[in-house]
Amino acid sequence: MVACWEGRILGVGPRDVVEATLEARGHPLSRFVRLDADGGVVTPGLVDPHTHLLFAGSRERELVLRQQGASYLDILAAGGGILSTVAATRAADDEALAEHGRRWLDEMLGHGVTTIEAKSGYGLDLATELRLLDVAHQLGREGPIDVVPTFLGAHAVPPEFRSRPDGTEAYVRSVIEDQLPGVAAQGRARSCDVFCEEGVFSADQSRRILRAAAAYGMAIRLHADELAPSGGAELAAELGALSADHLHAPSDEGLAAMAAAASGPTPTVATLLPATTWFLMADSAPARRFINAGVPVALGTDFNPGTSPTPNLPLVMTVACLEMKLSPAEALAAVTINAAYAAGVGGEAGSLEPGKLADVVIWGATDVHQLPYWVGADLVDVVVKRGRVVHRRGA
Ligand code: NIG
Ligand code: FE
């Protein structure tokens, strides 16, 4: 039994024990509304620690290009990929972005998700980045899903800098000198992310951006070693990042650095994104090596229009079980408690513990092993957010 009061969890455990404790602590049972799980599995609300929620346009033609052999970075270099989404996003007004955000948040809610991290990064100029961060923040205020905004100005080098001979370096300076001060003054972004990857932003450039962000009090996360070993895992450990994400191709040194950080005061979560490698038709990240090295592993959708167009976190659990051989229990921990720490909300969400937010999912399943087993199925019966029923099957 889970007892909730004013949006927070009061007690968890066998019904007789919880009820007796409630009465003893001055919470008469008559003041509670009862919600019967009817034999269904009850879990914490899921946390998606890596999404690119807000963008405009769509990129389905890239799937065919990739089937014909083009790589992700080939498409980006030719002005497609992230850059085509940037053009569409700059042209979209705030209301269109918010409408898009609501539509996908609603889908996520139906998959049992009650908190997400949401990156900017399809503006790549101060004005549009600020708009994306503000819309993300407003959507979180609207609820019911909590939205934790991240600034990702260093997602790609925008077209107006690409024509310059020193374009990448000039853009890095602009992120540090023009964008970060504005983002910090706006106060919406809780953390800063960089696409640290050979051919995008180097580890040195990423370090400069992330140190500047840390000086403004922002937490740090990275797109690290998504395509090739690029020093991202090493950098995440060095800077005490909340999370290093993707990690398809970490170096041995990077893995060792994250393992060392895992036993220190600032562990960096390895946030793995198996839907992305699946959708890019690539091998998945070495999840078992991280787990064996004691590194906490989270799973996210990486919801975005190019490399992971899925809002379905339970489906990501399935892909993680199939492609990375995570056990169903490991996959559940990776989308709840570990994901909450990766998103920077480990003290508030991700587990059913007294004092935490009353974010609870009742599943149409009788055993947690069924959650990733029924591939792509809709198993969510009821979602409770901050103590209120916010989604019911068929309602
Ligand atoms: O996490 N790798 C960089 N960013 C996204 C993809 C963004 C896009 O292709 O639009 C990712 O996979
Ligand atoms: Fe991403």
XYZ file of C-alpha atoms and ligand atoms in Angstrom:
408
model
C 0.000 0.000 0.000
C 1.153 3.530 -0.820
C -0.335 6.345 1.285
C -0.169 9.876 -0.123
C -1.013 13.252 1.400
C -0.821 16.669 -0.222
C 1.093 15.357 -3.209
C 3.753 13.472 -1.247
C 4.204 9.885 -0.117
C 3.431 9.369 3.571
C 3.994 5.651 3.909
C 4.704 2.510 1.876
C 4.455 -1.114 2.917
C 2.019 -3.857 3.910
C -1.464 -2.421 4.319
C -1.955 -3.215 8.013
C 1.400 -1.652 8.941
C 0.843 1.506 6.875
C -2.721 1.950 8.128
C -1.681 1.548 11.763
C 1.131 4.074 11.315
C -1.192 6.583 9.658
C -3.720 6.380 12.494
C -0.946 6.676 15.094
C 0.442 9.773 13.361
C -2.891 11.583 13.339
C -4.009 10.789 9.796
C -7.453 9.168 10.191
C -8.090 6.662 7.402
C -11.475 8.229 6.719
C -9.721 11.246 5.197
C -8.095 9.228 2.414
C -9.547 8.325 -0.976
C -8.878 4.712 -1.908
C -7.559 3.644 -5.309
C -7.476 -0.124 -5.769
C -4.602 -1.453 -7.892
C -6.686 -4.591 -8.370
C -3.685 -6.914 -8.379
C -1.727 -4.749 -10.821
C 1.952 -3.952 -10.404
C 2.584 -0.563 -8.754
C 5.778 1.351 -9.583
C 7.092 4.876 -9.183
C 6.170 7.219 -12.034
C 8.773 6.761 -14.760
C 11.422 9.422 -15.326
C 12.736 10.105 -18.834
C 16.162 11.685 -18.250
C 16.998 12.568 -21.879
C 14.548 14.140 -24.316
C 14.715 16.756 -27.053
C 11.014 17.512 -26.487
C 10.654 20.774 -28.386
C 11.209 21.095 -32.128
C 9.283 21.746 -35.312
C 9.164 19.796 -38.555
C 9.844 16.165 -39.226
C 12.708 14.178 -40.804
C 11.346 10.856 -42.025
C 13.286 11.093 -45.305
C 16.543 10.521 -43.376
C 15.525 6.944 -42.639
C 15.671 6.135 -46.345
C 19.011 7.969 -46.720
C 20.433 5.877 -43.887
C 19.042 2.688 -45.409
C 20.985 3.660 -48.542
C 24.189 3.964 -46.522
C 24.446 7.633 -45.486
C 25.751 8.074 -41.947
C 24.211 10.355 -39.329
C 27.156 12.779 -39.553
C 27.087 12.727 -43.420
C 23.475 13.915 -43.280
C 24.359 16.628 -40.745
C 27.370 17.809 -42.811
C 25.123 18.129 -45.862
C 22.889 20.583 -43.956
C 20.225 18.026 -43.027
C 19.800 16.367 -39.668
C 19.802 18.721 -36.691
C 20.209 21.720 -39.027
C 16.959 21.110 -40.873
C 15.153 20.905 -37.534
C 16.856 24.162 -36.471
C 15.472 25.979 -39.533
C 11.929 24.722 -38.844
C 12.180 25.466 -35.112
C 13.416 29.033 -35.588
C 10.402 29.643 -37.831
C 7.861 28.215 -35.341
C 6.133 30.510 -32.876
C 5.889 29.791 -29.159
C 2.300 28.575 -29.334
C 3.150 26.056 -32.077
C 6.070 24.773 -30.001
C 3.892 24.522 -26.908
C 1.142 22.668 -28.811
C 3.722 20.191 -30.113
C 5.115 19.805 -26.579
C 1.654 19.122 -25.100
C 0.892 16.499 -27.730
C 4.046 14.501 -26.990
C 3.922 15.009 -23.219
C 0.425 13.559 -23.328
C 1.755 10.448 -25.092
C 4.562 10.141 -22.544
C 2.045 10.353 -19.704
C 0.115 7.469 -21.254
C 3.328 5.428 -21.086
C 3.653 6.039 -17.336
C 6.109 8.943 -17.422
C 5.682 11.625 -14.730
C 8.963 13.580 -15.004
C 11.158 14.379 -17.995
C 14.322 16.255 -18.742
C 13.883 18.426 -21.873
C 16.722 19.968 -23.843
C 16.753 23.067 -25.978
C 19.251 22.847 -28.841
C 17.181 23.381 -31.983
C 17.492 27.169 -31.770
C 21.266 27.647 -31.710
C 20.836 31.378 -31.250
C 20.130 33.115 -27.978
C 16.597 34.250 -28.785
C 15.355 30.828 -29.932
C 17.186 28.926 -27.195
C 15.532 31.170 -24.602
C 12.124 30.569 -26.201
C 12.627 26.798 -26.097
C 13.693 26.896 -22.444
C 10.768 29.087 -21.520
C 8.204 26.916 -23.338
C 9.660 23.815 -21.627
C 9.374 25.533 -18.258
C 5.788 26.677 -18.930
C 4.735 23.165 -19.995
C 6.115 21.849 -16.704
C 4.071 24.456 -14.822
C 0.950 23.435 -16.746
C 1.594 19.836 -15.712
C 0.913 17.133 -14.998
C 4.405 16.017 -16.122
C 7.297 17.809 -14.403
C 9.702 19.173 -17.016
C 13.350 19.836 -16.131
C 14.841 22.141 -18.802
C 18.429 21.785 -20.068
C 20.347 24.280 -22.212
C 21.929 22.576 -25.250
C 23.218 25.556 -27.258
C 26.210 23.416 -28.290
C 24.124 20.824 -30.158
C 25.529 21.691 -33.609
C 27.238 24.624 -35.319
C 24.460 26.733 -36.880
C 24.505 27.730 -40.586
C 25.522 31.342 -39.975
C 28.769 30.119 -38.351
C 29.422 27.207 -40.740
C 30.444 29.460 -43.604
C 33.345 30.861 -41.533
C 36.764 29.157 -41.631
C 36.902 29.083 -37.809
C 33.162 28.493 -37.509
C 33.105 25.881 -34.733
C 35.518 27.825 -32.534
C 33.660 31.095 -33.140
C 30.367 29.399 -32.213
C 31.870 27.934 -29.029
C 32.893 31.467 -28.019
C 29.422 32.715 -28.833
C 27.815 29.998 -26.674
C 30.077 30.975 -23.775
C 29.998 34.741 -24.186
C 26.554 35.457 -25.692
C 24.217 32.556 -24.947
C 25.240 31.318 -21.481
C 24.941 34.714 -19.757
C 21.448 35.161 -21.229
C 20.382 31.634 -20.326
C 21.703 32.037 -16.775
C 19.905 35.375 -16.393
C 16.644 33.807 -17.618
C 17.014 31.120 -14.948
C 14.971 28.376 -16.634
C 17.768 25.883 -17.441
C 18.745 23.612 -14.570
C 21.666 22.105 -16.472
C 23.856 22.521 -19.528
C 24.569 19.836 -22.124
C 27.039 19.642 -25.044
C 27.181 17.261 -28.037
C 30.790 16.213 -27.355
C 31.715 14.189 -30.417
C 34.507 14.074 -32.972
C 33.327 16.260 -35.847
C 30.897 18.207 -33.643
C 32.387 19.734 -30.437
C 35.747 18.449 -29.160
C 36.344 17.477 -25.534
C 38.340 20.704 -25.039
C 35.577 22.869 -26.457
C 32.997 20.968 -24.400
C 35.082 21.453 -21.251
C 35.204 25.233 -21.773
C 31.441 25.483 -22.287
C 30.575 23.229 -19.359
C 32.981 24.953 -16.957
C 31.436 28.281 -17.872
C 27.958 26.814 -17.240
C 29.057 25.382 -13.884
C 30.299 28.837 -12.887
C 26.693 30.047 -13.348
C 25.538 27.288 -11.008
C 24.164 24.979 -13.684
C 24.522 21.194 -13.407
C 26.408 19.464 -16.202
C 25.524 16.647 -18.602
C 26.982 15.536 -21.929
C 26.153 13.727 -25.136
C 29.279 11.585 -24.786
C 30.901 9.120 -27.195
C 27.666 8.590 -29.144
C 29.368 7.646 -32.406
C 33.101 7.335 -31.659
C 35.347 7.555 -28.585
C 35.701 11.339 -28.195
C 36.817 11.842 -24.590
C 33.242 12.413 -23.437
C 33.118 9.822 -20.641
C 36.477 11.040 -19.305
C 35.258 14.639 -19.361
C 31.985 13.772 -17.618
C 33.903 12.127 -14.765
C 36.433 14.968 -14.591
C 33.729 17.633 -14.309
C 31.458 15.711 -11.927
C 28.641 15.642 -14.502
C 25.202 14.475 -13.358
C 25.010 12.247 -16.384
C 26.965 11.128 -19.461
C 24.558 10.090 -22.189
C 24.633 7.709 -25.182
C 28.081 6.128 -24.443
C 27.864 3.811 -27.402
C 31.652 4.013 -27.863
C 33.417 4.956 -24.625
C 37.175 4.399 -24.405
C 38.538 2.037 -21.741
C 39.948 5.111 -19.984
C 36.538 6.794 -20.064
C 34.859 3.758 -18.585
C 37.529 3.541 -15.865
C 37.090 7.250 -15.081
C 33.329 6.824 -14.674
C 33.887 3.728 -12.520
C 36.213 5.724 -10.265
C 33.681 8.580 -10.059
C 30.951 6.062 -9.147
C 32.628 5.298 -5.837
C 33.325 8.969 -5.080
C 31.099 11.820 -3.895
C 29.816 12.834 -7.377
C 28.890 9.718 -9.359
C 28.014 10.335 -12.993
C 25.048 8.295 -14.222
C 25.519 6.496 -17.553
C 22.285 7.373 -19.364
C 21.972 4.866 -22.187
C 19.642 5.416 -25.124
C 19.084 2.061 -26.843
C 16.188 3.287 -29.003
C 18.667 5.637 -30.695
C 21.239 2.994 -31.570
C 18.399 0.710 -32.691
C 16.919 3.434 -34.903
C 20.375 4.296 -36.328
C 20.839 0.574 -37.064
C 23.963 0.458 -34.865
C 25.152 -1.780 -32.014
C 24.022 -0.754 -28.565
C 26.126 0.728 -25.750
C 28.143 -1.644 -23.506
C 25.620 -1.529 -20.669
C 26.954 -4.616 -18.892
C 30.458 -3.139 -18.701
C 29.057 -0.065 -16.915
C 26.965 -2.162 -14.529
C 29.879 -4.495 -13.757
C 32.078 -1.456 -13.083
C 29.558 -0.151 -10.527
C 28.375 2.788 -12.662
C 24.652 3.601 -12.203
C 22.823 3.064 -15.506
C 19.699 4.991 -16.556
C 17.630 4.671 -19.727
C 16.006 7.488 -21.696
C 14.044 7.769 -24.911
C 16.260 10.520 -26.436
C 12.926 11.571 -27.995
C 13.899 13.688 -31.031
C 12.912 14.011 -34.704
C 16.074 12.468 -36.165
C 17.556 9.590 -34.228
C 14.852 8.462 -31.814
C 11.328 9.437 -32.754
C 9.670 7.557 -29.885
C 8.034 8.886 -26.714
C 7.638 5.335 -25.350
C 9.908 4.688 -22.342
C 8.543 1.168 -21.659
C 9.472 0.300 -25.264
C 12.997 1.559 -24.491
C 13.043 -0.887 -21.541
C 12.220 -3.660 -24.007
C 14.970 -2.613 -26.406
C 17.404 -2.454 -23.462
C 16.488 -6.018 -22.461
C 16.856 -7.311 -26.032
C 19.872 -5.357 -27.237
C 21.824 -4.758 -24.014
C 20.668 -7.803 -22.063
C 19.476 -5.732 -19.121
C 17.245 -7.753 -16.816
C 13.681 -6.416 -16.461
C 14.540 -5.354 -12.890
C 17.640 -3.472 -14.082
C 15.572 -1.798 -16.804
C 12.973 -0.701 -14.223
C 15.657 0.778 -11.926
C 17.102 2.521 -14.985
C 13.829 4.368 -15.775
C 12.995 5.201 -12.152
C 15.584 5.829 -9.425
C 18.685 6.012 -11.652
C 16.847 8.159 -14.197
C 15.732 10.517 -11.429
C 19.346 11.035 -10.347
C 20.399 11.524 -13.985
C 17.699 14.180 -14.375
C 18.832 15.903 -11.167
C 15.658 15.090 -9.212
C 16.847 12.049 -7.248
C 15.656 13.538 -3.952
C 12.111 14.106 -5.268
C 11.205 11.359 -7.715
C 12.096 7.870 -8.916
C 11.117 5.765 -5.899
C 8.191 5.108 -3.569
C 9.616 6.523 -0.345
C 8.054 8.718 2.334
C 8.657 12.387 1.582
C 9.021 11.956 -2.178
C 6.445 13.130 -4.706
C 3.381 10.886 -4.912
C 4.075 9.868 -8.534
C 2.747 6.355 -9.016
C 1.812 4.068 -11.923
C -0.618 1.156 -11.718
C 0.062 -1.305 -14.524
C -2.222 -3.782 -16.226
C 0.344 -6.462 -15.385
C 0.796 -8.772 -12.435
C 4.604 -9.005 -12.409
C 7.324 -6.430 -13.203
C 8.858 -8.884 -15.667
C 5.820 -8.272 -17.883
C 6.546 -4.546 -18.289
C 9.250 -4.924 -20.969
C 7.885 -8.257 -22.209
C 4.749 -7.120 -24.071
C 6.598 -5.234 -26.793
C 5.118 -1.807 -27.527
C 1.908 -2.700 -25.662
C -0.030 -0.182 -23.620
C 0.106 -1.660 -20.126
C -0.535 1.516 -18.140
C -3.863 1.480 -16.267
C -3.582 4.560 -14.013
C -1.042 7.354 -13.550
C -0.974 9.376 -10.334
C 1.043 12.621 -10.316
C 1.592 14.524 -7.075
C -1.217 12.506 -5.516
C -3.824 13.116 -8.258
C -5.100 10.661 -10.858
C -3.989 12.260 -14.144
C -4.468 9.352 -16.557
C -6.767 6.357 -16.675
C -6.947 3.664 -19.338
C -9.653 4.499 -21.848
C -10.671 7.754 -20.146
O 20.826 12.655 -28.948
N 23.279 13.447 -30.928
C 22.775 14.537 -30.900
N 21.524 14.824 -30.637
C 20.418 13.972 -30.778
C 19.947 13.869 -32.162
C 19.354 15.109 -32.579
C 18.862 15.096 -33.982
O 19.320 14.314 -34.838
O 17.988 15.947 -34.216
C 20.678 12.647 -30.148
O 20.715 11.604 -30.799
Fe 20.133 13.435 -27.390
